[in-house]
Amino acid sequence: SQKIEQNSEALNIQEGKTATLTCNYTNYSPAYLQWYRQDPGRGPVFLLLIRENEKEKRKERLKVTFDTTLKQSLFHITASQPADSATYLCALPNNNAGNMLTFGGGTRLMVKP
Amino acid sequence: DTGVSQDPRHKITKRGQNVTFRCDPISEHNRLYWYRQTLGQGPEFLTYFQNEAQLEKSRLLSDRFSAERPKGSFSTLEIQRTEQGDSAMYLCASSPPRGTGYTFGSGTRLTVV
C-alpha cells in the first residue's frame, strides 16, 4: 500500500500570496492523485484529480502538478484568501485496482488578512 | 439529491455499549466507503462496498466492527462493545462507477466515555 507524506506543520501565509502544499508518496506510481479540502468538523470535499499522464491541472485559483519521477504532487492556491484557510489532503488509490483511496495526514493552511 | 447523509452527527456512548451509524449515499453512486478519522490525522480506510457486496475490509476493522449495505442503497456501520479507542469521526463517502472524487458526508463523531 501507499505511504503518503504531507507537511504536518501548519502553513501560514499572507492574503494575496500563493500557497504551495506538498504531497510525497512512496511505493508504486498511482494512475491518479486527488486533492481534498477539509474544514473543522466536516467531511473532506473533493477539489481536483490529476492523472499520471498529466503534468499540470488548473481549476480557477487552484493548480496541481504531478511528477511521477519525484513521486510528488504540488498544490498551489494563487491570490489566497482567508476563506481558503482549511486542511488540505492528498489521496492516492491504495492499489492498482484503484478501488479505494489512501489519504495523507493533511496540511493546515492559515491565510491571514 | 442533497449529497451523502450520515446519521447521527454526534454519538456519546458508554464503554461496552453497541452503536450503529447510518449512511445514505448519492443515489446514482454504486460505490460506498467507510473511513475513520482522528484529530490531526487523515481519514483511514475501513471498508468498501460495490452495490451490496462488501469487497474490501481494512485490518483496522476488528471483529467488533461490522458493516452492511442491504440492497445496495444505504449502509450501516455497527461497533459492538465499544472501547475508548473507538472515539473518532466516522466518515462515509460514495462515488460513481468510474467517478472522479469521492463525495463525503459530514461524518458521525463518536465519543466513548
mmCIF file of N, CA and C in Angstrom, chain B residues 1-100:
data_model
loop_
_atom_site.group_PDB
_atom_site.id
_atom_site.type_symbol
_atom_site.label_atom_id
_atom_site.label_comp_id
_atom_site.label_asym_id
_atom_site.label_seq_id
_atom_site.Cartn_x
_atom_site.Cartn_y
_atom_site.Cartn_z
ATOM 1 N N ASP B 1 -31.188 15.514 -4.990
ATOM 2 C CA ASP B 1 -30.274 14.770 -4.116
ATOM 3 C C ASP B 1 -29.406 15.758 -3.350
ATOM 4 N N THR B 2 -29.355 15.561 -2.027
ATOM 5 C CA THR B 2 -28.652 16.548 -1.216
ATOM 6 C C THR B 2 -27.262 16.082 -0.848
ATOM 7 N N GLY B 3 -26.738 15.063 -1.478
ATOM 8 C CA GLY B 3 -25.404 14.598 -1.152
ATOM 9 C C GLY B 3 -25.464 13.396 -0.250
ATOM 10 N N VAL B 4 -24.336 13.112 0.414
ATOM 11 C CA VAL B 4 -24.232 11.969 1.310
ATOM 12 C C VAL B 4 -24.690 12.392 2.699
ATOM 13 N N SER B 5 -25.628 11.644 3.259
ATOM 14 C CA SER B 5 -26.158 11.957 4.585
ATOM 15 C C SER B 5 -25.695 10.925 5.588
ATOM 16 N N GLN B 6 -25.299 11.392 6.764
ATOM 17 C CA GLN B 6 -24.904 10.489 7.833
ATOM 18 C C GLN B 6 -25.710 10.816 9.081
ATOM 19 N N ASP B 7 -26.059 9.772 9.798
ATOM 20 C CA ASP B 7 -26.865 9.942 10.998
ATOM 21 C C ASP B 7 -26.429 8.938 12.066
ATOM 22 N N PRO B 8 -26.260 9.351 13.336
ATOM 23 C CA PRO B 8 -26.389 10.722 13.818
ATOM 24 C C PRO B 8 -25.127 11.544 13.523
ATOM 25 N N ARG B 9 -25.162 12.823 13.804
ATOM 26 C CA ARG B 9 -23.970 13.659 13.657
ATOM 27 C C ARG B 9 -23.026 13.456 14.826
ATOM 28 N N HIS B 10 -23.615 13.237 15.984
ATOM 29 C CA HIS B 10 -22.813 13.027 17.194
ATOM 30 C C HIS B 10 -23.409 11.874 17.989
ATOM 31 N N LYS B 11 -22.516 11.092 18.632
ATOM 32 C CA LYS B 11 -22.968 10.000 19.473
ATOM 33 C C LYS B 11 -22.026 9.876 20.649
ATOM 34 N N ILE B 12 -22.596 9.948 21.849
ATOM 35 C CA ILE B 12 -21.815 9.710 23.060
ATOM 36 C C ILE B 12 -22.336 8.419 23.649
ATOM 37 N N THR B 13 -21.442 7.497 23.934
ATOM 38 C CA THR B 13 -21.863 6.207 24.451
ATOM 39 C C THR B 13 -20.916 5.764 25.555
ATOM 40 N N LYS B 14 -21.420 4.904 26.402
ATOM 41 C CA LYS B 14 -20.573 4.360 27.457
ATOM 42 C C LYS B 14 -19.800 3.174 26.921
ATOM 43 N N ARG B 15 -18.611 3.011 27.440
ATOM 44 C CA ARG B 15 -17.774 1.876 27.062
ATOM 45 C C ARG B 15 -18.544 0.575 27.235
ATOM 46 N N GLY B 16 -18.417 -0.293 26.241
ATOM 47 C CA GLY B 16 -19.090 -1.576 26.307
ATOM 48 C C GLY B 16 -20.438 -1.622 25.603
ATOM 49 N N GLN B 17 -20.982 -0.435 25.266
ATOM 50 C CA GLN B 17 -22.255 -0.396 24.552
ATOM 51 C C GLN B 17 -22.035 -0.593 23.064
ATOM 52 N N ASN B 18 -23.113 -0.978 22.383
ATOM 53 C CA ASN B 18 -23.076 -1.101 20.922
ATOM 54 C C ASN B 18 -23.628 0.178 20.296
ATOM 55 N N VAL B 19 -23.072 0.562 19.160
ATOM 56 C CA VAL B 19 -23.578 1.730 18.432
ATOM 57 C C VAL B 19 -23.716 1.372 16.961
ATOM 58 N N THR B 20 -24.642 2.034 16.302
ATOM 59 C CA THR B 20 -24.849 1.835 14.865
ATOM 60 C C THR B 20 -24.990 3.182 14.192
ATOM 61 N N PHE B 21 -24.285 3.347 13.081
ATOM 62 C CA PHE B 21 -24.335 4.570 12.304
ATOM 63 C C PHE B 21 -24.939 4.254 10.935
ATOM 64 N N ARG B 22 -25.603 5.271 10.380
ATOM 65 C CA ARG B 22 -26.217 5.071 9.064
ATOM 66 C C ARG B 22 -25.630 6.048 8.058
ATOM 67 N N CYS B 23 -25.522 5.587 6.817
ATOM 68 C CA CYS B 23 -25.061 6.435 5.722
ATOM 69 C C CYS B 23 -25.995 6.262 4.528
ATOM 70 N N ASP B 24 -26.470 7.377 4.007
ATOM 71 C CA ASP B 24 -27.263 7.369 2.771
ATOM 72 C C ASP B 24 -26.428 8.024 1.678
ATOM 73 N N PRO B 25 -25.948 7.244 0.705
ATOM 74 C CA PRO B 25 -25.086 7.816 -0.339
ATOM 75 C C PRO B 25 -25.913 8.538 -1.398
ATOM 76 N N ILE B 26 -25.208 9.136 -2.337
ATOM 77 C CA ILE B 26 -25.869 9.701 -3.501
ATOM 78 C C ILE B 26 -26.455 8.539 -4.303
ATOM 79 N N SER B 27 -27.699 8.673 -4.700
ATOM 80 C CA SER B 27 -28.437 7.523 -5.237
ATOM 81 C C SER B 27 -27.803 6.909 -6.485
ATOM 82 N N GLU B 28 -27.140 7.722 -7.308
ATOM 83 C CA GLU B 28 -26.551 7.184 -8.545
ATOM 84 C C GLU B 28 -25.210 6.496 -8.302
ATOM 85 N N HIS B 29 -24.659 6.631 -7.104
ATOM 86 C CA HIS B 29 -23.333 6.088 -6.816
ATOM 87 C C HIS B 29 -23.432 4.641 -6.353
ATOM 88 N N ASN B 30 -22.694 3.743 -7.030
ATOM 89 C CA ASN B 30 -22.759 2.349 -6.617
ATOM 90 C C ASN B 30 -21.644 1.983 -5.635
ATOM 91 N N ARG B 31 -20.694 2.878 -5.457
ATOM 92 C CA ARG B 31 -19.584 2.586 -4.545
ATOM 93 C C ARG B 31 -19.743 3.365 -3.250
ATOM 94 N N LEU B 32 -19.533 2.692 -2.141
ATOM 95 C CA LEU B 32 -19.679 3.313 -0.831
ATOM 96 C C LEU B 32 -18.505 2.910 0.036
ATOM 97 N N TYR B 33 -17.992 3.884 0.800
ATOM 98 C CA TYR B 33 -16.790 3.680 1.608
ATOM 99 C C TYR B 33 -17.036 4.179 3.032
ATOM 100 N N TRP B 34 -16.410 3.505 3.989
ATOM 101 C CA TRP B 34 -16.377 3.989 5.368
ATOM 102 C C TRP B 34 -14.916 4.273 5.724
ATOM 103 N N TYR B 35 -14.705 5.422 6.333
ATOM 104 C CA TYR B 35 -13.382 5.816 6.814
ATOM 105 C C TYR B 35 -13.518 6.251 8.282
ATOM 106 N N ARG B 36 -12.409 6.216 8.985
ATOM 107 C CA ARG B 36 -12.351 6.714 10.355
ATOM 108 C C ARG B 36 -11.248 7.768 10.417
ATOM 109 N N GLN B 37 -11.528 8.848 11.138
ATOM 110 C CA GLN B 37 -10.546 9.923 11.241
ATOM 111 C C GLN B 37 -10.424 10.381 12.681
ATOM 112 N N THR B 38 -9.184 10.445 13.160
ATOM 113 C CA THR B 38 -8.922 11.008 14.483
ATOM 114 C C THR B 38 -8.265 12.364 14.315
ATOM 115 N N LEU B 39 -8.254 13.128 15.391
ATOM 116 C CA LEU B 39 -7.809 14.518 15.334
ATOM 117 C C LEU B 39 -6.391 14.636 14.801
ATOM 118 N N GLY B 40 -6.216 15.472 13.793
ATOM 119 C CA GLY B 40 -4.887 15.737 13.257
ATOM 120 C C GLY B 40 -4.393 14.698 12.265
ATOM 121 N N GLN B 41 -5.230 13.710 11.974
ATOM 122 C CA GLN B 41 -4.846 12.656 11.034
ATOM 123 C C GLN B 41 -5.749 12.695 9.813
ATOM 124 N N GLY B 42 -5.281 12.057 8.742
ATOM 125 C CA GLY B 42 -6.125 11.913 7.577
ATOM 126 C C GLY B 42 -7.101 10.761 7.769
ATOM 127 N N PRO B 43 -8.135 10.677 6.943
ATOM 128 C CA PRO B 43 -9.079 9.559 7.044
ATOM 129 C C PRO B 43 -8.380 8.226 6.791
ATOM 130 N N GLU B 44 -8.745 7.209 7.585
ATOM 131 C CA GLU B 44 -8.219 5.849 7.419
ATOM 132 C C GLU B 44 -9.316 4.951 6.868
ATOM 133 N N PHE B 45 -8.997 4.197 5.847
ATOM 134 C CA PHE B 45 -9.966 3.332 5.197
ATOM 135 C C PHE B 45 -10.414 2.215 6.135
ATOM 136 N N LEU B 46 -11.725 1.967 6.143
ATOM 137 C CA LEU B 46 -12.276 0.862 6.916
ATOM 138 C C LEU B 46 -12.837 -0.231 6.010
ATOM 139 N N THR B 47 -13.759 0.144 5.113
ATOM 140 C CA THR B 47 -14.379 -0.863 4.277
ATOM 141 C C THR B 47 -14.984 -0.226 3.035
ATOM 142 N N TYR B 48 -15.237 -1.062 2.003
ATOM 143 C CA TYR B 48 -15.704 -0.598 0.702
ATOM 144 C C TYR B 48 -16.767 -1.543 0.175
ATOM 145 N N PHE B 49 -17.852 -0.959 -0.324
ATOM 146 C CA PHE B 49 -18.937 -1.719 -0.955
ATOM 147 C C PHE B 49 -19.057 -1.311 -2.414
ATOM 148 N N GLN B 50 -19.293 -2.296 -3.255
ATOM 149 C CA GLN B 50 -19.737 -2.021 -4.614
ATOM 150 C C GLN B 50 -21.123 -2.635 -4.722
ATOM 151 N N ASN B 51 -22.102 -1.774 -4.877
ATOM 152 C CA ASN B 51 -23.508 -2.198 -4.736
ATOM 153 C C ASN B 51 -23.677 -2.817 -3.350
ATOM 154 N N GLU B 52 -24.215 -4.022 -3.253
ATOM 155 C CA GLU B 52 -24.430 -4.600 -1.919
ATOM 156 C C GLU B 52 -23.253 -5.453 -1.458
ATOM 157 N N ALA B 53 -22.273 -5.666 -2.321
ATOM 158 C CA ALA B 53 -21.146 -6.541 -1.986
ATOM 159 C C ALA B 53 -20.050 -5.778 -1.248
ATOM 160 N N GLN B 54 -19.643 -6.317 -0.108
ATOM 161 C CA GLN B 54 -18.529 -5.741 0.646
ATOM 162 C C GLN B 54 -17.253 -6.336 0.071
ATOM 163 N N LEU B 55 -16.500 -5.554 -0.687
ATOM 164 C CA LEU B 55 -15.373 -6.079 -1.445
ATOM 165 C C LEU B 55 -14.041 -5.988 -0.719
ATOM 166 N N GLU B 56 -13.916 -5.013 0.158
ATOM 167 C CA GLU B 56 -12.643 -4.883 0.870
ATOM 168 C C GLU B 56 -12.878 -4.434 2.301
ATOM 169 N N LYS B 57 -12.048 -4.946 3.189
ATOM 170 C CA LYS B 57 -12.084 -4.562 4.599
ATOM 171 C C LYS B 57 -10.675 -4.327 5.073
ATOM 172 N N SER B 58 -10.469 -3.263 5.812
ATOM 173 C CA SER B 58 -9.159 -2.979 6.367
ATOM 174 C C SER B 58 -8.889 -3.889 7.569
ATOM 175 N N ARG B 59 -7.591 -4.076 7.825
ATOM 176 C CA ARG B 59 -7.233 -4.811 9.042
ATOM 177 C C ARG B 59 -7.620 -4.023 10.289
ATOM 178 N N LEU B 60 -7.862 -2.697 10.096
ATOM 179 C CA LEU B 60 -8.319 -1.871 11.221
ATOM 180 C C LEU B 60 -9.697 -2.317 11.698
ATOM 181 N N LEU B 61 -10.437 -2.969 10.809
ATOM 182 C CA LEU B 61 -11.808 -3.355 11.115
ATOM 183 C C LEU B 61 -11.792 -4.665 11.888
ATOM 184 N N SER B 62 -11.752 -4.526 13.238
ATOM 185 C CA SER B 62 -11.711 -5.728 14.068
ATOM 186 C C SER B 62 -13.065 -6.429 14.027
ATOM 187 N N ASP B 63 -13.122 -7.586 14.699
ATOM 188 C CA ASP B 63 -14.366 -8.351 14.677
ATOM 189 C C ASP B 63 -15.481 -7.648 15.443
ATOM 190 N N ARG B 64 -15.172 -6.557 16.118
ATOM 191 C CA ARG B 64 -16.235 -5.793 16.788
ATOM 192 C C ARG B 64 -16.969 -4.875 15.807
ATOM 193 N N PHE B 65 -16.375 -4.692 14.646
ATOM 194 C CA PHE B 65 -16.945 -3.808 13.641
ATOM 195 C C PHE B 65 -17.631 -4.643 12.564
ATOM 196 N N SER B 66 -18.805 -4.203 12.146
ATOM 197 C CA SER B 66 -19.461 -4.854 11.015
ATOM 198 C C SER B 66 -20.197 -3.790 10.207
ATOM 199 N N ALA B 67 -20.187 -3.981 8.899
ATOM 200 C CA ALA B 67 -20.857 -3.039 8.014
ATOM 201 C C ALA B 67 -21.731 -3.813 7.046
ATOM 202 N N GLU B 68 -22.845 -3.194 6.688
ATOM 203 C CA GLU B 68 -23.763 -3.795 5.732
ATOM 204 C C GLU B 68 -24.248 -2.750 4.755
ATOM 205 N N ARG B 69 -24.664 -3.226 3.599
ATOM 206 C CA ARG B 69 -25.299 -2.345 2.625
ATOM 207 C C ARG B 69 -26.386 -3.147 1.908
ATOM 208 N N PRO B 70 -27.474 -3.377 2.612
ATOM 209 C CA PRO B 70 -28.549 -4.175 2.010
ATOM 210 C C PRO B 70 -29.117 -3.473 0.788
ATOM 211 N N LYS B 71 -29.344 -4.255 -0.249
ATOM 212 C CA LYS B 71 -29.959 -3.753 -1.484
ATOM 213 C C LYS B 71 -29.118 -2.679 -2.168
ATOM 214 N N GLY B 72 -27.890 -2.539 -1.770
ATOM 215 C CA GLY B 72 -27.012 -1.592 -2.445
ATOM 216 C C GLY B 72 -27.387 -0.140 -2.300
ATOM 217 N N SER B 73 -28.163 0.171 -1.257
ATOM 218 C CA SER B 73 -28.550 1.574 -1.077
ATOM 219 C C SER B 73 -27.835 2.138 0.147
ATOM 220 N N PHE B 74 -28.542 2.357 1.256
ATOM 221 C CA PHE B 74 -27.910 2.897 2.453
ATOM 222 C C PHE B 74 -26.997 1.842 3.072
ATOM 223 N N SER B 75 -26.138 2.308 3.968
ATOM 224 C CA SER B 75 -25.223 1.399 4.662
ATOM 225 C C SER B 75 -25.265 1.676 6.148
ATOM 226 N N THR B 76 -24.969 0.658 6.934
ATOM 227 C CA THR B 76 -24.832 0.824 8.382
ATOM 228 C C THR B 76 -23.478 0.300 8.823
ATOM 229 N N LEU B 77 -22.927 0.965 9.816
ATOM 230 C CA LEU B 77 -21.679 0.537 10.449
ATOM 231 C C LEU B 77 -21.989 0.325 11.924
ATOM 232 N N GLU B 78 -21.764 -0.873 12.412
ATOM 233 C CA GLU B 78 -22.030 -1.174 13.813
ATOM 234 C C GLU B 78 -20.717 -1.454 14.530
ATOM 235 N N ILE B 79 -20.594 -0.912 15.711
ATOM 236 C CA ILE B 79 -19.455 -1.203 16.579
ATOM 237 C C ILE B 79 -20.016 -1.848 17.844
ATOM 238 N N GLN B 80 -19.570 -3.040 18.132
ATOM 239 C CA GLN B 80 -20.015 -3.735 19.338
ATOM 240 C C GLN B 80 -18.998 -3.553 20.452
ATOM 241 N N ARG B 81 -19.489 -3.544 21.672
ATOM 242 C CA ARG B 81 -18.619 -3.471 22.860
ATOM 243 C C ARG B 81 -17.602 -2.343 22.688
ATOM 244 N N THR B 82 -18.096 -1.134 22.523
ATOM 245 C CA THR B 82 -17.220 -0.001 22.227
ATOM 246 C C THR B 82 -16.131 0.172 23.274
ATOM 247 N N GLU B 83 -14.990 0.663 22.803
ATOM 248 C CA GLU B 83 -13.834 0.962 23.643
ATOM 249 C C GLU B 83 -13.498 2.432 23.461
ATOM 250 N N GLN B 84 -12.754 2.988 24.418
ATOM 251 C CA GLN B 84 -12.396 4.400 24.320
ATOM 252 C C GLN B 84 -11.609 4.699 23.046
ATOM 253 N N GLY B 85 -10.825 3.737 22.613
ATOM 254 C CA GLY B 85 -10.046 3.922 21.391
ATOM 255 C C GLY B 85 -10.881 3.998 20.127
ATOM 256 N N ASP B 86 -12.164 3.696 20.241
ATOM 257 C CA ASP B 86 -13.050 3.813 19.080
ATOM 258 C C ASP B 86 -13.502 5.247 18.870
ATOM 259 N N SER B 87 -13.236 6.114 19.825
ATOM 260 C CA SER B 87 -13.637 7.523 19.693
ATOM 261 C C SER B 87 -12.958 8.131 18.480
ATOM 262 N N ALA B 88 -13.743 8.651 17.569
ATOM 263 C CA ALA B 88 -13.233 9.182 16.304
ATOM 264 C C ALA B 88 -14.398 9.752 15.512
ATOM 265 N N MET B 89 -14.064 10.334 14.358
ATOM 266 C CA MET B 89 -15.089 10.734 13.388
ATOM 267 C C MET B 89 -15.196 9.604 12.376
ATOM 268 N N TYR B 90 -16.407 9.126 12.155
ATOM 269 C CA TYR B 90 -16.641 8.068 11.181
ATOM 270 C C TYR B 90 -17.260 8.708 9.941
ATOM 271 N N LEU B 91 -16.532 8.588 8.840
ATOM 272 C CA LEU B 91 -16.923 9.245 7.598
ATOM 273 C C LEU B 91 -17.398 8.222 6.580
ATOM 274 N N CYS B 92 -18.452 8.569 5.887
ATOM 275 C CA CYS B 92 -18.960 7.755 4.792
ATOM 276 C C CYS B 92 -18.772 8.551 3.508
ATOM 277 N N ALA B 93 -18.440 7.867 2.427
ATOM 278 C CA ALA B 93 -18.292 8.528 1.132
ATOM 279 C C ALA B 93 -18.874 7.636 0.053
ATOM 280 N N SER B 94 -19.266 8.235 -1.045
ATOM 281 C CA SER B 94 -19.730 7.449 -2.187
ATOM 282 C C SER B 94 -19.116 7.997 -3.465
ATOM 283 N N SER B 95 -19.085 7.153 -4.494
ATOM 284 C CA SER B 95 -18.581 7.579 -5.794
ATOM 285 C C SER B 95 -19.290 6.786 -6.884
ATOM 286 N N PRO B 96 -19.359 7.344 -8.095
ATOM 287 C CA PRO B 96 -19.963 6.610 -9.210
ATOM 288 C C PRO B 96 -19.031 5.513 -9.698
ATOM 289 N N PRO B 97 -19.491 4.661 -10.620
ATOM 290 C CA PRO B 97 -18.686 3.523 -11.059
ATOM 291 C C PRO B 97 -17.313 3.924 -11.595
ATOM 292 N N ARG B 98 -17.266 4.941 -12.411
ATOM 293 C CA ARG B 98 -15.969 5.384 -12.914
ATOM 294 C C ARG B 98 -15.824 6.854 -12.578
ATOM 295 N N GLY B 99 -15.983 7.117 -11.281
ATOM 296 C CA GLY B 99 -16.046 8.505 -10.852
ATOM 297 C C GLY B 99 -14.699 9.146 -10.702
ATOM 298 N N THR B 100 -14.754 10.359 -10.363
ATOM 299 C CA THR B 100 -13.554 11.101 -10.067
ATOM 300 C C THR B 100 -13.399 11.084 -8.552
#
